[in-house]
mmCIF file of C-alpha atoms in Angstrom:
data_model
loop_
_atom_site.group_PDB
_atom_site.id
_atom_site.type_symbol
_atom_site.label_atom_id
_atom_site.label_comp_id
_atom_site.label_asym_id
_atom_site.label_seq_id
_atom_site.Cartn_x
_atom_site.Cartn_y
_atom_site.Cartn_z
ATOM 1 C CA UNK A 1 -1.853 13.644 -1.514
ATOM 2 C CA UNK A 2 -4.766 11.627 -2.204
ATOM 3 C CA UNK A 3 -4.332 7.204 -2.394
ATOM 4 C CA UNK A 4 -3.635 5.307 0.350
ATOM 5 C CA UNK A 5 0.429 4.389 0.699
ATOM 6 C CA UNK A 6 2.097 1.580 2.382
ATOM 7 C CA UNK A 7 5.607 4.371 2.370
ATOM 8 C CA UNK A 8 6.415 5.946 5.507
ATOM 9 C CA UNK A 9 7.991 8.657 3.917
ATOM 10 C CA UNK A 10 5.144 9.886 1.930
ATOM 11 C CA UNK A 11 2.671 9.587 5.094
ATOM 12 C CA UNK A 12 6.036 11.969 6.645
ATOM 13 C CA UNK A 13 5.068 13.943 3.443
ATOM 14 C CA UNK A 14 1.722 14.376 3.596
ATOM 15 C CA UNK A 15 1.693 16.602 7.183
ATOM 16 C CA UNK A 16 3.857 19.012 5.172
ATOM 17 C CA UNK A 17 7.079 17.148 6.692
ATOM 18 C CA UNK A 18 6.230 19.251 10.122
ATOM 19 C CA UNK A 19 7.663 18.531 13.102
ATOM 20 C CA UNK A 20 5.608 14.999 14.105
ATOM 21 C CA UNK A 21 5.952 13.857 18.212
ATOM 22 C CA UNK A 22 6.987 10.782 18.155
ATOM 23 C CA UNK A 23 8.746 10.877 14.674
ATOM 24 C CA UNK A 24 11.986 11.287 13.829
ATOM 25 C CA UNK A 25 13.136 11.780 10.515
ATOM 26 C CA UNK A 26 16.780 11.554 8.922
ATOM 27 C CA UNK A 27 18.193 11.279 5.803
ATOM 28 C CA UNK A 28 22.096 10.444 4.058
ATOM 29 C CA UNK A 29 22.415 10.238 0.643
ATOM 30 C CA UNK A 30 19.834 8.185 -1.222
ATOM 31 C CA UNK A 31 18.893 6.888 2.860
ATOM 32 C CA UNK A 32 15.490 8.719 4.496
ATOM 33 C CA UNK A 33 15.134 7.170 7.977
ATOM 34 C CA UNK A 34 11.829 7.598 9.934
ATOM 35 C CA UNK A 35 11.490 6.557 13.711
ATOM 36 C CA UNK A 36 8.019 5.686 14.538
ATOM 37 C CA UNK A 37 9.059 6.364 18.277
ATOM 38 C CA UNK A 38 5.795 5.524 20.272
ATOM 39 C CA UNK A 39 1.643 5.618 20.188
ATOM 40 C CA UNK A 40 1.560 9.309 19.967
ATOM 41 C CA UNK A 41 4.116 8.949 17.119
ATOM 42 C CA UNK A 42 1.893 6.229 15.626
ATOM 43 C CA UNK A 43 -1.033 8.027 15.700
ATOM 44 C CA UNK A 44 0.517 10.796 13.640
ATOM 45 C CA UNK A 45 1.826 8.646 11.243
ATOM 46 C CA UNK A 46 -0.828 6.125 10.781
ATOM 47 C CA UNK A 47 2.051 3.851 10.945
ATOM 48 C CA UNK A 48 3.309 0.792 13.961
ATOM 49 C CA UNK A 49 5.904 2.389 16.069
ATOM 50 C CA UNK A 50 9.346 1.024 14.373
ATOM 51 C CA UNK A 51 11.796 1.710 12.139
ATOM 52 C CA UNK A 52 10.777 2.523 8.354
ATOM 53 C CA UNK A 53 13.988 2.636 5.548
ATOM 54 C CA UNK A 54 13.618 4.376 2.494
ATOM 55 C CA UNK A 55 16.217 3.685 -0.797
ATOM 56 C CA UNK A 56 16.125 5.604 -3.575
ATOM 57 C CA UNK A 57 17.652 3.662 -6.265
ATOM 58 C CA UNK A 58 17.807 3.880 -10.628
ATOM 59 C CA UNK A 59 14.487 3.245 -12.371
ATOM 60 C CA UNK A 60 14.451 -0.698 -12.617
ATOM 61 C CA UNK A 61 12.618 0.487 -16.076
ATOM 62 C CA UNK A 62 15.758 1.009 -17.405
ATOM 63 C CA UNK A 63 17.726 -0.441 -15.409
ATOM 64 C CA UNK A 64 20.183 -3.098 -17.575
ATOM 65 C CA UNK A 65 22.621 -4.178 -14.848
ATOM 66 C CA UNK A 66 22.512 -4.540 -10.649
ATOM 67 C CA UNK A 67 26.182 -4.571 -9.906
ATOM 68 C CA UNK A 68 26.580 -0.821 -10.030
ATOM 69 C CA UNK A 69 26.388 -0.376 -6.003
ATOM 70 C CA UNK A 70 23.065 -0.809 -5.827
ATOM 71 C CA UNK A 71 23.298 -4.361 -4.087
ATOM 72 C CA UNK A 72 26.077 -2.982 -1.125
ATOM 73 C CA UNK A 73 23.248 0.447 -0.521
ATOM 74 C CA UNK A 74 20.769 -2.376 -0.259
ATOM 75 C CA UNK A 75 22.853 -4.736 1.950
ATOM 76 C CA UNK A 76 24.322 -1.997 3.984
ATOM 77 C CA UNK A 77 20.394 -0.701 4.895
ATOM 78 C CA UNK A 78 19.061 -4.357 5.148
ATOM 79 C CA UNK A 79 22.016 -5.455 7.418
ATOM 80 C CA UNK A 80 21.078 -2.269 9.741
ATOM 81 C CA UNK A 81 17.541 -3.455 10.511
ATOM 82 C CA UNK A 82 18.842 -7.541 11.060
ATOM 83 C CA UNK A 83 18.534 -7.542 15.361
ATOM 84 C CA UNK A 84 21.976 -8.578 16.591
ATOM 85 C CA UNK A 85 23.144 -11.921 17.194
ATOM 86 C CA UNK A 86 21.109 -13.807 13.631
ATOM 87 C CA UNK A 87 22.027 -16.769 12.770
ATOM 88 C CA UNK A 88 19.543 -17.926 10.586
ATOM 89 C CA UNK A 89 16.734 -16.517 7.991
ATOM 90 C CA UNK A 90 13.457 -17.426 6.266
ATOM 91 C CA UNK A 91 12.525 -14.860 2.704
ATOM 92 C CA UNK A 92 8.690 -15.166 2.509
ATOM 93 C CA UNK A 93 7.937 -14.519 -0.768
ATOM 94 C CA UNK A 94 4.109 -12.920 -0.177
ATOM 95 C CA UNK A 95 1.503 -12.233 -3.674
ATOM 96 C CA UNK A 96 0.331 -13.765 -6.620
ATOM 97 C CA UNK A 97 2.535 -14.561 -9.285
ATOM 98 C CA UNK A 98 -0.769 -14.813 -11.735
ATOM 99 C CA UNK A 99 -1.142 -10.757 -11.417
ATOM 100 C CA UNK A 100 2.089 -8.508 -12.787
ATOM 101 C CA UNK A 101 1.346 -5.723 -10.205
ATOM 102 C CA UNK A 102 1.138 -8.767 -7.111
ATOM 103 C CA UNK A 103 4.428 -10.953 -8.521
ATOM 104 C CA UNK A 104 7.059 -9.387 -6.624
ATOM 105 C CA UNK A 105 7.660 -11.675 -4.069
ATOM 106 C CA UNK A 106 6.964 -14.457 -5.437
ATOM 107 C CA UNK A 107 9.272 -13.673 -8.169
ATOM 108 C CA UNK A 108 12.549 -12.679 -5.162
ATOM 109 C CA UNK A 109 11.906 -16.374 -4.495
ATOM 110 C CA UNK A 110 14.067 -16.694 -7.830
ATOM 111 C CA UNK A 111 16.679 -15.366 -6.783
ATOM 112 C CA UNK A 112 17.522 -16.370 -2.705
ATOM 113 C CA UNK A 113 19.913 -18.020 -1.918
ATOM 114 C CA UNK A 114 18.866 -20.923 0.203
ATOM 115 C CA UNK A 115 21.097 -22.852 1.568
ATOM 116 C CA UNK A 116 20.031 -24.223 5.040
ATOM 117 C CA UNK A 117 19.688 -27.721 3.568
ATOM 118 C CA UNK A 118 24.111 -27.361 2.894
ATOM 119 C CA UNK A 119 25.356 -29.372 5.000
ATOM 120 C CA UNK A 120 28.819 -27.891 7.308
ATOM 121 C CA UNK A 121 31.074 -30.030 5.147
ATOM 122 C CA UNK A 122 29.792 -29.586 1.837
ATOM 123 C CA UNK A 123 30.376 -25.682 2.377
ATOM 124 C CA UNK A 124 33.913 -26.415 3.067
ATOM 125 C CA UNK A 125 34.613 -28.375 0.097
ATOM 126 C CA UNK A 126 32.707 -26.463 -2.048
ATOM 127 C CA UNK A 127 34.850 -23.451 -1.137
ATOM 128 C CA UNK A 128 31.649 -21.506 0.123
ATOM 129 C CA UNK A 129 32.170 -21.523 4.505
ATOM 130 C CA UNK A 130 30.467 -18.036 4.072
ATOM 131 C CA UNK A 131 27.320 -19.230 3.612
ATOM 132 C CA UNK A 132 24.794 -18.073 5.467
ATOM 133 C CA UNK A 133 21.446 -20.662 6.775
ATOM 134 C CA UNK A 134 18.896 -19.443 4.326
ATOM 135 C CA UNK A 135 15.199 -20.928 3.661
ATOM 136 C CA UNK A 136 12.770 -19.119 1.150
ATOM 137 C CA UNK A 137 9.244 -20.282 0.946
ATOM 138 C CA UNK A 138 6.115 -18.633 -1.564
ATOM 139 C CA UNK A 139 2.708 -17.970 0.682
ATOM 140 C CA UNK A 140 1.041 -17.664 -2.364
ATOM 141 C CA UNK A 141 -2.777 -15.759 -1.736
ATOM 142 C CA UNK A 142 -5.588 -17.325 0.685
ATOM 143 C CA UNK A 143 -7.748 -16.806 -3.040
ATOM 144 C CA UNK A 144 -5.717 -19.730 -4.534
ATOM 145 C CA UNK A 145 -4.763 -21.677 -0.960
ATOM 146 C CA UNK A 146 -7.368 -21.132 1.347
ATOM 147 C CA UNK A 147 -4.927 -20.467 3.823
ATOM 148 C CA UNK A 148 -3.831 -17.084 5.340
ATOM 149 C CA UNK A 149 -0.294 -16.167 4.648
ATOM 150 C CA UNK A 150 0.697 -15.126 8.252
ATOM 151 C CA UNK A 151 -0.721 -18.796 8.488
ATOM 152 C CA UNK A 152 1.570 -20.376 6.261
ATOM 153 C CA UNK A 153 4.778 -18.431 7.867
ATOM 154 C CA UNK A 154 4.103 -18.809 11.847
ATOM 155 C CA UNK A 155 3.902 -23.290 10.463
ATOM 156 C CA UNK A 156 7.092 -22.800 8.456
ATOM 157 C CA UNK A 157 8.476 -20.691 11.314
ATOM 158 C CA UNK A 158 7.553 -23.400 13.844
ATOM 159 C CA UNK A 159 8.877 -26.139 11.928
ATOM 160 C CA UNK A 160 12.603 -24.331 11.194
ATOM 161 C CA UNK A 161 13.098 -21.733 14.160
ATOM 162 C CA UNK A 162 14.307 -19.250 12.239
ATOM 163 C CA UNK A 163 16.108 -16.110 14.831
ATOM 164 C CA UNK A 164 14.550 -13.242 12.000
ATOM 165 C CA UNK A 165 11.842 -13.183 8.477
ATOM 166 C CA UNK A 166 12.771 -11.657 5.790
ATOM 167 C CA UNK A 167 8.841 -10.923 4.576
ATOM 168 C CA UNK A 168 9.070 -9.374 0.761
ATOM 169 C CA UNK A 169 6.018 -7.695 -1.117
ATOM 170 C CA UNK A 170 4.573 -5.519 -3.536
ATOM 171 C CA UNK A 171 3.425 -2.224 -1.894
ATOM 172 C CA UNK A 172 1.180 0.684 -2.743
ATOM 173 C CA UNK A 173 1.732 4.429 -2.995
ATOM 174 C CA UNK A 174 0.896 7.757 -3.578
ATOM 175 C CA UNK A 175 3.527 9.657 -6.071
ATOM 176 C CA UNK A 176 4.087 7.622 -9.523
ATOM 177 C CA UNK A 177 7.772 8.888 -9.003
ATOM 178 C CA UNK A 178 8.036 6.474 -6.642
ATOM 179 C CA UNK A 179 6.998 3.290 -8.455
ATOM 180 C CA UNK A 180 9.857 1.403 -9.279
ATOM 181 C CA UNK A 181 12.087 3.607 -7.565
ATOM 182 C CA UNK A 182 12.153 3.225 -3.999
ATOM 183 C CA UNK A 183 12.633 0.242 -1.941
ATOM 184 C CA UNK A 184 11.190 -0.070 1.862
ATOM 185 C CA UNK A 185 12.354 -1.846 4.559
ATOM 186 C CA UNK A 186 10.789 -1.950 8.063
ATOM 187 C CA UNK A 187 10.995 -3.992 11.526
ATOM 188 C CA UNK A 188 7.366 -3.561 12.352
ATOM 189 C CA UNK A 189 6.083 -6.151 9.832
ATOM 190 C CA UNK A 190 3.557 -6.184 7.522
ATOM 191 C CA UNK A 191 -0.287 -6.521 7.134
ATOM 192 C CA UNK A 192 -0.777 -8.005 3.504
ATOM 193 C CA UNK A 193 -2.695 -6.121 1.003
ATOM 194 C CA UNK A 194 -3.381 -3.141 3.623
ATOM 195 C CA UNK A 195 -1.592 -1.030 0.494
ATOM 196 C CA UNK A 196 -5.064 -1.442 -1.572
ATOM 197 C CA UNK A 197 -7.332 -1.658 1.372
ATOM 198 C CA UNK A 198 -7.308 -5.619 1.351
ATOM 199 C CA UNK A 199 -6.467 -6.035 5.468
ATOM 200 C CA UNK A 200 -5.412 -9.283 6.060
ATOM 201 C CA UNK A 201 -3.506 -10.774 8.791
ATOM 202 C CA UNK A 202 -0.437 -8.916 10.443
ATOM 203 C CA UNK A 203 2.883 -10.737 10.202
ATOM 204 C CA UNK A 204 5.007 -8.978 12.612
ATOM 205 C CA UNK A 205 7.360 -10.392 15.716
ATOM 206 C CA UNK A 206 3.710 -9.569 17.937
ATOM 207 C CA UNK A 207 1.991 -12.518 16.282
ATOM 208 C CA UNK A 208 5.545 -14.755 14.377
ATOM 209 C CA UNK A 209 7.375 -14.373 18.317
ATOM 210 C CA UNK A 210 10.438 -13.585 15.524
ATOM 211 C CA UNK A 211 11.533 -10.236 14.502
ATOM 212 C CA UNK A 212 10.192 -9.504 11.264
ATOM 213 C CA UNK A 213 11.772 -7.648 8.417
ATOM 214 C CA UNK A 214 9.631 -6.400 5.603
ATOM 215 C CA UNK A 215 10.930 -5.368 2.092
ATOM 216 C CA UNK A 216 8.898 -3.881 -0.216
ATOM 217 C CA UNK A 217 9.111 -1.648 -4.092
ATOM 218 C CA UNK A 218 5.643 0.390 -5.024
ATOM 219 C CA UNK A 219 4.447 -1.442 -8.113
ATOM 220 C CA UNK A 220 0.399 0.400 -7.563
ATOM 221 C CA UNK A 221 -0.956 3.882 -7.461
ATOM 222 C CA UNK A 222 -3.703 5.081 -6.470
ATOM 223 C CA UNK A 223 -6.259 5.758 -9.708
ATOM 224 C CA UNK A 224 -7.130 9.304 -7.615
ATOM 225 C CA UNK A 225 -3.246 10.656 -8.128
ATOM 226 C CA UNK A 226 -3.232 10.434 -11.582
ATOM 227 C CA UNK A 227 -7.087 11.732 -12.541
ATOM 228 C CA UNK A 228 -7.191 14.294 -9.376
ATOM 229 C CA UNK A 229 -11.153 13.083 -8.511
ATOM 230 C CA UNK A 230 -11.815 10.241 -6.365
ATOM 231 C CA UNK A 231 -10.635 7.009 -8.073
ATOM 232 C CA UNK A 232 -12.437 4.507 -4.621
ATOM 233 C CA UNK A 233 -10.877 1.282 -4.845
ATOM 234 C CA UNK A 234 -9.139 1.478 -7.889
ATOM 235 C CA UNK A 235 -5.482 0.918 -8.263
ATOM 236 C CA UNK A 236 -3.255 1.193 -11.749
ATOM 237 C CA UNK A 237 0.550 0.412 -12.144
ATOM 238 C CA UNK A 238 3.057 1.506 -14.900
ATOM 239 C CA UNK A 239 2.837 -0.171 -18.646
ATOM 240 C CA UNK A 240 6.701 -1.250 -17.855
ATOM 241 C CA UNK A 241 5.454 -3.014 -14.550
ATOM 242 C CA UNK A 242 6.914 -6.166 -15.900
ATOM 243 C CA UNK A 243 10.540 -4.970 -15.953
ATOM 244 C CA UNK A 244 9.672 -3.438 -12.563
ATOM 245 C CA UNK A 245 8.722 -6.008 -10.336
ATOM 246 C CA UNK A 246 11.377 -8.292 -12.120
ATOM 247 C CA UNK A 247 14.336 -6.288 -12.100
ATOM 248 C CA UNK A 248 13.012 -5.529 -8.001
ATOM 249 C CA UNK A 249 13.076 -8.396 -7.711
ATOM 250 C CA UNK A 250 16.551 -9.688 -8.755
ATOM 251 C CA UNK A 251 17.404 -6.527 -6.425
ATOM 252 C CA UNK A 252 15.885 -7.941 -3.431
ATOM 253 C CA UNK A 253 17.157 -11.125 -3.880
ATOM 254 C CA UNK A 254 20.849 -10.627 -4.725
ATOM 255 C CA UNK A 255 20.675 -7.654 -2.341
ATOM 256 C CA UNK A 256 19.325 -10.384 0.168
ATOM 257 C CA UNK A 257 22.546 -12.163 -0.565
ATOM 258 C CA UNK A 258 24.946 -9.976 -0.134
ATOM 259 C CA UNK A 259 23.474 -9.215 2.676
ATOM 260 C CA UNK A 260 23.481 -12.588 4.498
ATOM 261 C CA UNK A 261 26.317 -14.898 2.961
ATOM 262 C CA UNK A 262 29.602 -12.055 3.606
ATOM 263 C CA UNK A 263 32.550 -13.646 1.950
ATOM 264 C CA UNK A 264 31.339 -14.491 -1.565
ATOM 265 C CA UNK A 265 30.938 -12.200 -4.722
ATOM 266 C CA UNK A 266 28.447 -11.159 -6.004
ATOM 267 C CA UNK A 267 29.049 -12.569 -8.695
ATOM 268 C CA UNK A 268 29.301 -15.407 -7.602
ATOM 269 C CA UNK A 269 26.431 -15.164 -5.606
ATOM 270 C CA UNK A 270 24.775 -14.588 -8.767
ATOM 271 C CA UNK A 271 26.593 -17.652 -10.570
ATOM 272 C CA UNK A 272 24.963 -20.417 -7.737
ATOM 273 C CA UNK A 273 21.101 -18.582 -8.683
ATOM 274 C CA UNK A 274 21.427 -17.873 -11.978
#
């Protein structure tokens, strides 16, 4: 396997699925769990200590409908990562909306049902008592804003005090088969741009003081994977990248809604954001 990858499951596969001390692997249906238990495991796998869930989904390229069970699979995976007693969530869409392969995070915000501003009286009057307290923010990138993504999230979190932060970002992988067919969840935080060698400030519970769940879909792959030669820092995307990012954002946004706003049907949630 050549090229960088943000996927813990690919890091495991690059070790020829050998037993690694400090790393625990399990599979259940379309879900693969990689647990990095200690620093020895982190060194072996090249990933921080934490839990990583990889959900295999139908390709977004030919996707026509998300109401086929995938939302429930997504919501179940996300729910297993949420901290106990979570009462409010900040969803942060990372990336550059003007670059298609990096637009997953900003596009996801279009499908998030933000409700922090909705008071209890209005919830009761509208018949949506099951609404969860959700806020969302699009961070942009350092080159646009002059502000580190981590600084933006830290500032917003300090003001609204969420009990959990969910970040959404495009990922890099080392397998063309996983482009647009994989969703990764992790509770170890994220360093934006790390998959393509552009490391930014870490976004994690250690740096923010709040549990952080990172969600992403692979949208780019190293050119070396295709050529079999050293591609340096060159990354490529499939020609269907527009559809992958649009449909992927819809799945993530709606999956977050279904997970958090319990008691409201997926169809009703989609009507509220659509």
